Tab-separated table of C-alpha atoms in Angstrom:
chain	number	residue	atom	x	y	z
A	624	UNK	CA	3.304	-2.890	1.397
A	625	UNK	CA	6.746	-1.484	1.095
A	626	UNK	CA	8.422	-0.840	4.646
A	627	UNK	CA	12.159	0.340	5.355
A	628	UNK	CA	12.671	-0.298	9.080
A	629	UNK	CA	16.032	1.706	10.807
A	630	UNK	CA	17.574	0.484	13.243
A	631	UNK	CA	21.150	0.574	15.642
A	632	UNK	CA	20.755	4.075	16.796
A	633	UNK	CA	21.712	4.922	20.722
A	634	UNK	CA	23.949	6.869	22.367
A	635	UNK	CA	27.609	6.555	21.756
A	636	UNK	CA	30.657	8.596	22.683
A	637	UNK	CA	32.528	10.706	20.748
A	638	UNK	CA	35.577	8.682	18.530
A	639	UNK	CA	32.981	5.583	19.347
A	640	UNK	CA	31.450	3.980	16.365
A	641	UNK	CA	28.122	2.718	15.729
A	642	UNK	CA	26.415	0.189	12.834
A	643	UNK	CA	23.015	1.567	11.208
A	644	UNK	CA	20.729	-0.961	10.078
A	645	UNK	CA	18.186	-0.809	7.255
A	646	UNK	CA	15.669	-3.792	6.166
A	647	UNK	CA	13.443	-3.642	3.398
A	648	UNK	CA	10.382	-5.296	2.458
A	649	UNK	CA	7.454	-5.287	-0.011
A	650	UNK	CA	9.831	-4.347	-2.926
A	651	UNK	CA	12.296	-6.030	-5.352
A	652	UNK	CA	15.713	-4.499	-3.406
A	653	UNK	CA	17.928	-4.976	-6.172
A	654	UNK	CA	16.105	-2.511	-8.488
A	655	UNK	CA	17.005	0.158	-5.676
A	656	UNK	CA	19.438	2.401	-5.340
A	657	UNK	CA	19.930	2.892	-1.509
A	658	UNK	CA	20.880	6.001	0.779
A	659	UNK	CA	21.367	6.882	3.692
A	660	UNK	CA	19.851	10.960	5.292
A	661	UNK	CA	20.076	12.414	8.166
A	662	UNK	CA	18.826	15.306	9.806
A	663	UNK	CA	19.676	17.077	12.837
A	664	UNK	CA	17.101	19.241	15.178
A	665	UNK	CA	16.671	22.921	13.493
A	666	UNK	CA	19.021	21.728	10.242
A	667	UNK	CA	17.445	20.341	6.844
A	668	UNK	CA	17.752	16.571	6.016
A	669	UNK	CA	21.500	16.044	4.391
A	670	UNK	CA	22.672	13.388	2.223
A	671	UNK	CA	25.125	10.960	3.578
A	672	UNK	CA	25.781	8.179	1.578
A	673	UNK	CA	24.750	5.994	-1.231
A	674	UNK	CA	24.798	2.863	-2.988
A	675	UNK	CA	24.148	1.135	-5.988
A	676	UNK	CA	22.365	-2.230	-6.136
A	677	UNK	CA	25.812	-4.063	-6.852
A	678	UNK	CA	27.358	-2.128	-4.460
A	679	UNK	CA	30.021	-1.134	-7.923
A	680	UNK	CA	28.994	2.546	-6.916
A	681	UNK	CA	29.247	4.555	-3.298
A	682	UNK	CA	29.025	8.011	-2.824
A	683	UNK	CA	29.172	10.084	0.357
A	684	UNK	CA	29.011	13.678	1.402
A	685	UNK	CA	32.416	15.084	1.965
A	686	UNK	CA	31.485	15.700	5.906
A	687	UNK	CA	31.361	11.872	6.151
A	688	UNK	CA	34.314	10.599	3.712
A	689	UNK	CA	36.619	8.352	5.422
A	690	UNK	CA	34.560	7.520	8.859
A	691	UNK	CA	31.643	6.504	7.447
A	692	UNK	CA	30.558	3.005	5.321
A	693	UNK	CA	28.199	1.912	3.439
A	694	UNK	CA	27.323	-0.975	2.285
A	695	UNK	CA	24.139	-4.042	0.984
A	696	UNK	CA	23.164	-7.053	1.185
A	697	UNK	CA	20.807	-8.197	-1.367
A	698	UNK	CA	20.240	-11.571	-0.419
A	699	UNK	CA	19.246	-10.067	3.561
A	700	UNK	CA	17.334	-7.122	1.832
A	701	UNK	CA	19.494	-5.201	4.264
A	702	UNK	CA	21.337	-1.693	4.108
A	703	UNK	CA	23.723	-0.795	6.549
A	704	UNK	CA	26.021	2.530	7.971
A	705	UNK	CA	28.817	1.396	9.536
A	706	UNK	CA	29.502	4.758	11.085
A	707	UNK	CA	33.451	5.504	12.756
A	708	UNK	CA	35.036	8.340	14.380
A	709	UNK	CA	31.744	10.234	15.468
A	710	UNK	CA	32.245	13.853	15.822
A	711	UNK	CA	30.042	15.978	17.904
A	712	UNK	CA	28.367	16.803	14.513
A	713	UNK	CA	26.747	13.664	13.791
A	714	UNK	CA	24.031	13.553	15.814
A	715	UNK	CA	20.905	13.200	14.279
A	716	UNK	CA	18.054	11.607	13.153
A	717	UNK	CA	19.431	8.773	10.396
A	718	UNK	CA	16.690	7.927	7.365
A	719	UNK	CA	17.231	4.950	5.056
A	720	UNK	CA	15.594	5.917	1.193
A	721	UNK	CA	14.983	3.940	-2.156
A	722	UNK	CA	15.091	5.401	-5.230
A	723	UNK	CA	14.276	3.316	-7.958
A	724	UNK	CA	16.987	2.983	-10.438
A	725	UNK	CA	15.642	4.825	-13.435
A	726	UNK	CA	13.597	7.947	-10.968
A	727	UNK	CA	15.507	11.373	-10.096
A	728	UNK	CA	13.213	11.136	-6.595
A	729	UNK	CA	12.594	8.721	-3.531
A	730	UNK	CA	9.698	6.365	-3.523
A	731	UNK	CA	10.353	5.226	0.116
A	732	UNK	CA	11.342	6.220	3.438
A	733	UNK	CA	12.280	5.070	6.773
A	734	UNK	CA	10.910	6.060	10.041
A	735	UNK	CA	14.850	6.920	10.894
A	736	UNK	CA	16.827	6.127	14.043
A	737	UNK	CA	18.306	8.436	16.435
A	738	UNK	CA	22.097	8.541	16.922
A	739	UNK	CA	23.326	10.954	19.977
A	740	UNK	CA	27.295	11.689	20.678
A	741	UNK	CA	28.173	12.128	24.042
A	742	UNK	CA	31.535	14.303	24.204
């Protein structure tokens, strides 16, 4: 059974910073590419960031370029957002994914992890 688990949300204060956790099990994590979502009460689940299994390849979305990092570990089965600078607008619910390398859609999920800015 294949299981992302989130975890490192909380509270934090704006400018603070924050590490996102990700461990994966039940599936061979280096065939995955890995991402991280989020969404945000009343707003649509948004990309944030992404990784390739060598970690050769990251992408983010442009709202995050600069404060926010991701990164793997293979060996750990582990994912992680190492997440700087929060602004007011990054609260919200943060979802771990794996997309198999050769599929255009997500075979797994996490439950998420909620991350709240306090101004």
């Amino acid at each position: 059974q294949v299981q992302l688990v989130e975890s490192g949300g909380g509270l934090v204060q704006a400018g603070g910073s924050r590490r996102l956790s990700c461990a994966a099990s039940g599936l061979t994590f280096s065939n995955y590419i890995m991402d991280w979502f989020r969404q945000a009460p009343g707003k649509e689940r948004e990309f944030v960031a992404r990784v390739t299994w060598s970690e050769t390849s990251t992408t983010y979305a442009d709202s995050v370029k600069g404060r926010l990092t991701i990164s793997r570990d293979n060996a750990k089965n582990m994912v992680y957002l190492q997440m700087n600078s929060l602004k007011p607008e990054d609260p919200a619910v943060y979802y771990c994914a794996a997309k198999f390398v050769f599929r255009d859609s997500y075979d797994y999920w996490g439950q998420g992890t909620q991350v709240t800015v306090s101004s």
